[in-house]
PDB file of C-alpha atoms in Angstrom:
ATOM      1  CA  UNK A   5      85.408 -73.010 -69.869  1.00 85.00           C
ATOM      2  CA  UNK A   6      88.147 -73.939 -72.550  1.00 92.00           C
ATOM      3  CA  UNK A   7      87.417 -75.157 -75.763  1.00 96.00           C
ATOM      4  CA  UNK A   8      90.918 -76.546 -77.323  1.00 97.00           C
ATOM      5  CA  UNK A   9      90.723 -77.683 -81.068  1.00 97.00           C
ATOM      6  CA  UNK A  10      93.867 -80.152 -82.140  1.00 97.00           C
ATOM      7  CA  UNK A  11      95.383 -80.050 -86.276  1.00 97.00           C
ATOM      8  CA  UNK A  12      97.518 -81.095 -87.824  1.00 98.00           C
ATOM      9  CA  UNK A  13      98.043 -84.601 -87.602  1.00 97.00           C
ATOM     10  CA  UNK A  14      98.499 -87.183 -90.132  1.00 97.00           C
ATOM     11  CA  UNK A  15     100.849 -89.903 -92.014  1.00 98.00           C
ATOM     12  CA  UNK A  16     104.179 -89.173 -91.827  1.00 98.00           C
ATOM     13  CA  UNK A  17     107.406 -90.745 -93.166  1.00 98.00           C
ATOM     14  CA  UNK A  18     110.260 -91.412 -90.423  1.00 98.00           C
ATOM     15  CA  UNK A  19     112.380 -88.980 -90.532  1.00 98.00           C
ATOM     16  CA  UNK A  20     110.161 -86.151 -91.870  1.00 98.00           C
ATOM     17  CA  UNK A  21     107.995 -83.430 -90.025  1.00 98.00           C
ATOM     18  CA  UNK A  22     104.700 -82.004 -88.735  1.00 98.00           C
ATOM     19  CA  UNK A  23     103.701 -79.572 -86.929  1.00 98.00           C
ATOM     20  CA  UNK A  24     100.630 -79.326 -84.690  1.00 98.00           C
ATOM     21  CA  UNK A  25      98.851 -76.556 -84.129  1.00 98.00           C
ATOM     22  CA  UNK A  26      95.772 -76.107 -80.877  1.00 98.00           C
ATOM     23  CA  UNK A  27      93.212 -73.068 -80.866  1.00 98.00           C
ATOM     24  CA  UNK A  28      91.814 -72.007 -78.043  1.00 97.00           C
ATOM     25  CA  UNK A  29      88.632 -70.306 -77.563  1.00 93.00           C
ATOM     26  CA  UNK A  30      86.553 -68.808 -74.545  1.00 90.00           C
ATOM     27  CA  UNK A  31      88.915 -67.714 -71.681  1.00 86.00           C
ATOM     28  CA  UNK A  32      92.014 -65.600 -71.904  1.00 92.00           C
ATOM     29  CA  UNK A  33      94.659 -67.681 -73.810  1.00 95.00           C
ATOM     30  CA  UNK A  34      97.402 -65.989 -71.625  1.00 95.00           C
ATOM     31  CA  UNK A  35      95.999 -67.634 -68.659  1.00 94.00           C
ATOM     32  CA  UNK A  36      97.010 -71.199 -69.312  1.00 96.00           C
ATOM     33  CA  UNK A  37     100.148 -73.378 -69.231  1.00 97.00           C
ATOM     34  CA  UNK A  38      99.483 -75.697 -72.350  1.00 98.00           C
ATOM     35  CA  UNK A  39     100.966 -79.151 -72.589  1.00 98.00           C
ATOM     36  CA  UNK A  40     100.646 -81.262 -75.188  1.00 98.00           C
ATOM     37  CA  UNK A  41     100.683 -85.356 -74.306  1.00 98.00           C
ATOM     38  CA  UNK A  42     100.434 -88.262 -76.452  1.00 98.00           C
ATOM     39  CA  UNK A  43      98.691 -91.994 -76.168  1.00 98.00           C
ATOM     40  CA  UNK A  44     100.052 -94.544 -78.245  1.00 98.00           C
ATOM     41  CA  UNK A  45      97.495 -97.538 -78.709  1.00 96.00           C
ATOM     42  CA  UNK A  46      97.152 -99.506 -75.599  1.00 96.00           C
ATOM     43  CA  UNK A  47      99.366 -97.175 -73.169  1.00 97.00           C
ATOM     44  CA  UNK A  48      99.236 -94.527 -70.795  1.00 97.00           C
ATOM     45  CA  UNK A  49      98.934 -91.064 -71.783  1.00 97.00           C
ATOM     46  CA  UNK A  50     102.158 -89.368 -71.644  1.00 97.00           C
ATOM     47  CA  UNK A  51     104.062 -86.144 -71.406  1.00 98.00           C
ATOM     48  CA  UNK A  52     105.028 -84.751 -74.261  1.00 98.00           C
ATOM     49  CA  UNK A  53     106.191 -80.870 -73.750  1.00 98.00           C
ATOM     50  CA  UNK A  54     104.330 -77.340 -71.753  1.00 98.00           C
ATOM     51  CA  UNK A  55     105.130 -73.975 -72.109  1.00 98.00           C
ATOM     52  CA  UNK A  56     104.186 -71.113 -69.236  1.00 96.00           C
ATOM     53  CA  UNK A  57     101.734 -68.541 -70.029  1.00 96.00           C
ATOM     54  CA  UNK A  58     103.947 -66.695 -71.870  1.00 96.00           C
ATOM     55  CA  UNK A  59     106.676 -68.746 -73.290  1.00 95.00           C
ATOM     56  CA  UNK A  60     109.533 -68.101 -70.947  1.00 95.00           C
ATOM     57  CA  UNK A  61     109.157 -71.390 -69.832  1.00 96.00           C
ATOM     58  CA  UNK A  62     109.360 -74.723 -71.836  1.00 97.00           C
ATOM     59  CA  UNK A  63     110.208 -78.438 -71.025  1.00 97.00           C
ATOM     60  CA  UNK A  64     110.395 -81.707 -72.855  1.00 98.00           C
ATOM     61  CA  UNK A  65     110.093 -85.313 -72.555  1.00 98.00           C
ATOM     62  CA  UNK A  66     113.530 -87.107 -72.853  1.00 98.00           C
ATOM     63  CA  UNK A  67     112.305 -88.617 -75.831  1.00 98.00           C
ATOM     64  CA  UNK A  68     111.387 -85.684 -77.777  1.00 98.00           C
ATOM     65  CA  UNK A  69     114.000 -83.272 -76.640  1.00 98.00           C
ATOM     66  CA  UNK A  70     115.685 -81.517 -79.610  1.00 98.00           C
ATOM     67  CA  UNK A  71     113.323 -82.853 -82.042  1.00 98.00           C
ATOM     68  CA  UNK A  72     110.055 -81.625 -81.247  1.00 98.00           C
ATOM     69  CA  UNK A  73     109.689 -77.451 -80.017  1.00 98.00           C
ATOM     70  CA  UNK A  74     106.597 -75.642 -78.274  1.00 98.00           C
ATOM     71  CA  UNK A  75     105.521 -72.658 -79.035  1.00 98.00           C
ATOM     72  CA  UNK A  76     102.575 -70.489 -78.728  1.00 98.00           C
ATOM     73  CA  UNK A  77     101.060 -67.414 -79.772  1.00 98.00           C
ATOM     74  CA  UNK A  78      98.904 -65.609 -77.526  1.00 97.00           C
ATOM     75  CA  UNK A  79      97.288 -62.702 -79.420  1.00 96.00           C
ATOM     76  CA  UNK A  80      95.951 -65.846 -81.884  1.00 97.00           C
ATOM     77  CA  UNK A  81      95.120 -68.154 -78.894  1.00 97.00           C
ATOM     78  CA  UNK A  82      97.209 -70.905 -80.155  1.00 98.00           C
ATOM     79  CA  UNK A  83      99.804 -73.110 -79.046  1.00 98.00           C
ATOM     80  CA  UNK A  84     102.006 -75.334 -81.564  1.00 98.00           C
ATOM     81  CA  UNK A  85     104.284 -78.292 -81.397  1.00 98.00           C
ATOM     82  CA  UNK A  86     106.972 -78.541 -84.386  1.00 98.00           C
ATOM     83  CA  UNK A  87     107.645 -82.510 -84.385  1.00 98.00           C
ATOM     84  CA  UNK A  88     110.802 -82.772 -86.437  1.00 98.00           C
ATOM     85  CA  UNK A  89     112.979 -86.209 -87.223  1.00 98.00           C
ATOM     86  CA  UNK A  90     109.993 -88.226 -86.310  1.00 98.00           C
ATOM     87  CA  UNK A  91     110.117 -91.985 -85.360  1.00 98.00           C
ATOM     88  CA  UNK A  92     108.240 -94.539 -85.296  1.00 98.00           C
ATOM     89  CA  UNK A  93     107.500 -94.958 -81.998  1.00 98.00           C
ATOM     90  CA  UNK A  94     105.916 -90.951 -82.030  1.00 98.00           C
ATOM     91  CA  UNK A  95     102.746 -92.720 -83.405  1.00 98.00           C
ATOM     92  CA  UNK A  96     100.044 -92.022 -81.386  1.00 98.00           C
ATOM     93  CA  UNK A  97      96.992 -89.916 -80.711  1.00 98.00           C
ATOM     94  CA  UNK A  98      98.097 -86.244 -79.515  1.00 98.00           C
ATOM     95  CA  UNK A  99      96.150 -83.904 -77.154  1.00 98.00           C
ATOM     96  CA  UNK A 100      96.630 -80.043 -75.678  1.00 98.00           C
ATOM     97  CA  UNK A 101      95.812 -79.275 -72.664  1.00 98.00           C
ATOM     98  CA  UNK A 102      95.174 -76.272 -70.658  1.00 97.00           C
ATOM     99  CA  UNK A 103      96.002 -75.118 -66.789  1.00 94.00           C
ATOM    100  CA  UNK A 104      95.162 -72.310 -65.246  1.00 92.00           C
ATOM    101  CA  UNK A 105      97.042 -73.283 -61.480  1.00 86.00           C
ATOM    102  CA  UNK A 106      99.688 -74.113 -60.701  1.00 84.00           C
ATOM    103  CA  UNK A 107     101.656 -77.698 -60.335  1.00 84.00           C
ATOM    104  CA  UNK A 108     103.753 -79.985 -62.412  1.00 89.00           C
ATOM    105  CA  UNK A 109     102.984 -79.642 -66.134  1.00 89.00           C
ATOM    106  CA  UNK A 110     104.570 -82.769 -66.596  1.00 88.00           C
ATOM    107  CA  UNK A 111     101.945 -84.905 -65.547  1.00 92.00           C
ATOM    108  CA  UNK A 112      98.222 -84.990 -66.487  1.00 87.00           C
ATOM    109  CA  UNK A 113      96.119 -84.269 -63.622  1.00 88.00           C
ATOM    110  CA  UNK A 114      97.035 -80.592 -63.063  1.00 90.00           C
ATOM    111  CA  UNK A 115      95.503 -79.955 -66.713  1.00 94.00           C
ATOM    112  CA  UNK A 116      91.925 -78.957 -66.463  1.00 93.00           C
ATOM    113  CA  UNK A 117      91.169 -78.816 -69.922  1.00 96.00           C
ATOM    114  CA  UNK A 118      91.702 -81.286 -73.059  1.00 97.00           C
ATOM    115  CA  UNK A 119      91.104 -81.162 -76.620  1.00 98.00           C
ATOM    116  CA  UNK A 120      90.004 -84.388 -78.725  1.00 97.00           C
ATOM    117  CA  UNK A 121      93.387 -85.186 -80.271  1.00 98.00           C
ATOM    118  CA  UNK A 122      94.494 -85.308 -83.650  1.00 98.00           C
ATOM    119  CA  UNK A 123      96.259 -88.742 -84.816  1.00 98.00           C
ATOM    120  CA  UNK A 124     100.130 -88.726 -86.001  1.00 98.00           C
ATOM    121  CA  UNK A 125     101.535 -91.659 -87.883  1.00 98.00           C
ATOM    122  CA  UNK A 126     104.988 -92.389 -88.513  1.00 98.00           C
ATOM    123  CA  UNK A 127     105.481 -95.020 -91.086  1.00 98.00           C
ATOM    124  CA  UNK A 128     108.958 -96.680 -91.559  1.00 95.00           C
TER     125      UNK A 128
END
């Protein structure tokens, strides 16, 4: 079992940042792929960015790439996402997510794991 714990949301100006930060606790944090998605009110969960066990590997949604980075550090079982330039349309509830297997990060069902989300609001 994975316990994932979501901070660092909140109210935002467009334009400005936040980063979020996910702990991890009861397995070995170096055995996961961690994604982070997002729900806006009233849609579908979606892909946000993952990074590989050890951070040679990262990938982005279209509409995040070169604004928002992941990152993580293992020895303090955390994984981050630096949200930069924010819009409006980055409102939304935003969850980690942990994998230990293999398959495409990009979608949700390979992630075995969620935390309860922390809320990020973009005002204009």
């Amino acid at each position: 079992q994975v316990q994932l714990v979501e901070s660092g949301g909140g109210l935002v100006q467009a334009g400005g940042s936040l980063r979020l930060s996910c702990a991890a606790s009861g397995r070995t944090f170096s055995s996961f792929t961690m994604g982070w998605f997002r729900q806006a009110s009233g849609k579908e969960r979606e892909f946000v960015a993952f990074i590989s066990k050890f951070g040679s590997t990262t990938n982005y949604a279209d509409s995040v790439k070169g604004r928002f980075t992941i990152s993580r550090d293992n020895a303090k079982n955390t994984v981050y996402l630096q949200m930069n330039s924010l819009k409006t349309e980055d409102t939304a509830v935003y969850y980690c997510a942990a994998d230990d297997g293999v398959g495409i990060h990009t979608l949700t069902a390979p992630y075995d794991y969620w935390g309860q989300g922390t809320q990020v609001t973009v005002s204009s």
